[in-house]
Short mmCIF file of C-alpha atoms in Angstrom, two decimals:
data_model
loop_
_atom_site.label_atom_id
_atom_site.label_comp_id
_atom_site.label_asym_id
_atom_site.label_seq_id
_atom_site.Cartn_x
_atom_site.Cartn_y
_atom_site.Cartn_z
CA UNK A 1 179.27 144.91 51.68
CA UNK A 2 177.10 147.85 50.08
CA UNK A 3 173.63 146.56 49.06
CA UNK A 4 173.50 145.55 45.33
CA UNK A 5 170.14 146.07 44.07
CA UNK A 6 168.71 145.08 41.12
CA UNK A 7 165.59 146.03 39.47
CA UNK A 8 163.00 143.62 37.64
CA UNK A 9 159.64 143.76 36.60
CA UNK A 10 156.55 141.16 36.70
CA UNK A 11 155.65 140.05 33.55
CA UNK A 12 152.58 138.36 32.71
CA UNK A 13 154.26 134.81 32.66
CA UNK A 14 156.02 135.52 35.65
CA UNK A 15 152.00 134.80 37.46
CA UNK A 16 149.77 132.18 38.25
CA UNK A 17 146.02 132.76 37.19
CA UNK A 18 145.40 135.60 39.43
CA UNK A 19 148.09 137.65 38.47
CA UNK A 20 150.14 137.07 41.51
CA UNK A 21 154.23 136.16 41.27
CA UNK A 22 154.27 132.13 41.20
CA UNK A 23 156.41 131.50 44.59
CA UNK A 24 158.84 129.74 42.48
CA UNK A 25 159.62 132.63 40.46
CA UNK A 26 160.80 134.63 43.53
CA UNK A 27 163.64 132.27 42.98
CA UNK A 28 164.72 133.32 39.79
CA UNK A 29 164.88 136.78 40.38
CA UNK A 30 166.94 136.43 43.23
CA UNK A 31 169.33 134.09 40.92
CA UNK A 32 169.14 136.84 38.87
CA UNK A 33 170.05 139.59 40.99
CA UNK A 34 173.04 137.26 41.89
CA UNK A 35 174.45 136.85 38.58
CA UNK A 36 174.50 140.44 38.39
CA UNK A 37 176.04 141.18 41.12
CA UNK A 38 178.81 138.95 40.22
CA UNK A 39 178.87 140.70 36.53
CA UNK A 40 178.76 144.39 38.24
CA UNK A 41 182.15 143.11 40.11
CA UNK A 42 183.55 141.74 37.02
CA UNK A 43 182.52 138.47 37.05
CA UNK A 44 181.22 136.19 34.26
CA UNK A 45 180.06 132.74 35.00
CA UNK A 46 180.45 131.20 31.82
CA UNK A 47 184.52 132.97 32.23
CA UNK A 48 184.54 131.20 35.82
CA UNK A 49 183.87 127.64 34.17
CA UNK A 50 186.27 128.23 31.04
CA UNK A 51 189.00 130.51 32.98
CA UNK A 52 189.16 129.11 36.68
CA UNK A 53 187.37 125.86 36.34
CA UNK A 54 184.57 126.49 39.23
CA UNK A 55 180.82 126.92 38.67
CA UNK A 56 178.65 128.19 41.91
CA UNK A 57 175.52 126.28 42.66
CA UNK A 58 172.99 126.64 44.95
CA UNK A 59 173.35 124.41 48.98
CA UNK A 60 170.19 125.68 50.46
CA UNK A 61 168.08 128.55 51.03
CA UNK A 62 165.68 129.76 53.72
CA UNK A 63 162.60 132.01 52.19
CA UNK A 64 159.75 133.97 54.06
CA UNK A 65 157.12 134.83 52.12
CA UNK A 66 155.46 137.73 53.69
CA UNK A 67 153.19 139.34 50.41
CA UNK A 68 152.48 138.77 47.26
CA UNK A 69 154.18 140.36 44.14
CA UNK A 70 151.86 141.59 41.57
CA UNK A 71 151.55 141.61 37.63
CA UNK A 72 153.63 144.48 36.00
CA UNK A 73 155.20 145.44 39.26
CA UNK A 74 158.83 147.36 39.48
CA UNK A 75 160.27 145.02 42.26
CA UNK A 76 163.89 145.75 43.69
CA UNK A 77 165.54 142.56 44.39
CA UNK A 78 168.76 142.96 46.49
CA UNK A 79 171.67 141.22 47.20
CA UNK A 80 174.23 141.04 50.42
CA UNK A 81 177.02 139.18 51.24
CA UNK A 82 176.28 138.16 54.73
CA UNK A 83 179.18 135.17 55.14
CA UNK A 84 182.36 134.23 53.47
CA UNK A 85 183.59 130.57 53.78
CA UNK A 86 186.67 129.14 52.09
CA UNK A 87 184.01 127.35 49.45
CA UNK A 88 180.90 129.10 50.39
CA UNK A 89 179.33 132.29 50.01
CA UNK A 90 175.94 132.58 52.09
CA UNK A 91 173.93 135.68 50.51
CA UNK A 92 170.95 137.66 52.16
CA UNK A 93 168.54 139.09 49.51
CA UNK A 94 165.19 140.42 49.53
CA UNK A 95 162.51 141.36 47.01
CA UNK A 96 160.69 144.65 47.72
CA UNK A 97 157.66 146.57 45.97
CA UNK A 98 158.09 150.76 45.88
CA UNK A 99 155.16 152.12 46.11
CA UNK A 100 155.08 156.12 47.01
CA UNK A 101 157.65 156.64 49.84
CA UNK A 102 157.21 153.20 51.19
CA UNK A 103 159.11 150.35 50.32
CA UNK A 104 157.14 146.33 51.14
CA UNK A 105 159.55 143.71 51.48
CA UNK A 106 157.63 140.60 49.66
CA UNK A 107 160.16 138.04 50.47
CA UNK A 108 163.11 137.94 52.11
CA UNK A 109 166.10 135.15 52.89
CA UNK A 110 169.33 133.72 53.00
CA UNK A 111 170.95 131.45 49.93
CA UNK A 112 174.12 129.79 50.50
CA UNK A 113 176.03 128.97 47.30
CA UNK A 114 178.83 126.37 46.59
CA UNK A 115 181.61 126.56 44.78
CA UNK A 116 182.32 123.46 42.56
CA UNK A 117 184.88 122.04 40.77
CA UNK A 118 183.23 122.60 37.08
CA UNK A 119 184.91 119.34 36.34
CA UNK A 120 184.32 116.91 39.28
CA UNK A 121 181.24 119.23 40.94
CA UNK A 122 183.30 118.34 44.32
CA UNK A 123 183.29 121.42 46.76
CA UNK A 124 186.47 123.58 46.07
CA UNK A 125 188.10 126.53 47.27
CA UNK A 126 186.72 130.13 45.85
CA UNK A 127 189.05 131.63 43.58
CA UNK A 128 191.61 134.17 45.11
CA UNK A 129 190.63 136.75 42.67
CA UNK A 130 186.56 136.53 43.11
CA UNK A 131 187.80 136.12 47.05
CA UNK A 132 189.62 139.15 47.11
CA UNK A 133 186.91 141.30 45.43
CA UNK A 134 184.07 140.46 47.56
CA UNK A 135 186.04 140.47 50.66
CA UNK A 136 186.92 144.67 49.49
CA UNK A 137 182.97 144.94 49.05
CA UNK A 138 182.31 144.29 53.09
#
């Protein structure tokens, strides 16, 4: 799959007291950068629950924190399907600071999301459409 990257900046409530990204919030962007990845292939959640009757949920994650993200930064967070199961997708993203002609990569991992019967929440099978779209992006 290409690389999907996603910009986002560091807003002010986005820190703790010393102006440094909350470890927490390294979360949300990458949930973020997910969603819109999905959207950029077509994709709408809320359309997955109404249409197809699956919702996608976080199974577990791995994170290394290597440095810190700063107030009122420009990070890149990025987004690549690194395994396709028949109810799984396991993602590798990373959030990275620009600065000049180097690029720092702040945190980097793997999340593995579910896909859930919106209905039950009981592990079911991806839908052949959203299959067959990220299985073109590889």
């Amino acid at each position: 799959m290409t690389e999907f990257i996603f910009p986002i900046r560091v807003y002010y409530e986005d820190t703790d007291s010393g102006g440094v990204v909350y470890y927490a919030n390294y979360l949300k962007f990458m949930e973020r950068a997910r969603t819109e990845y999905l959207r950029s292939l077509g994709f709408e959640q809320d359309e997955l629950i109404a249409g197809d009757g699956v919702l996608f949920a976080v199974r577990s994650l791995t994170l290394d924190y290597l440095k810190p993200a700063r107030f009122n930064q420009l990070l890149n967070v990025s987004v690549q399907l690194a395994e396709i199961g028949k109810a799984s997708l396991l993602f590798a993203q990373r959030v990275e600071f620009a600065a000049g002609d180097r690029s720092h990569i702040l945190c980097a991992g793997h999340v593995k999301i579910a896909c859930l019967d919106a209905r039950t929440l009981r592990p079911t099978a991806i839908p052949p459409r959203l299959l067959r779209e990220v299985t073109s992006e590889r």
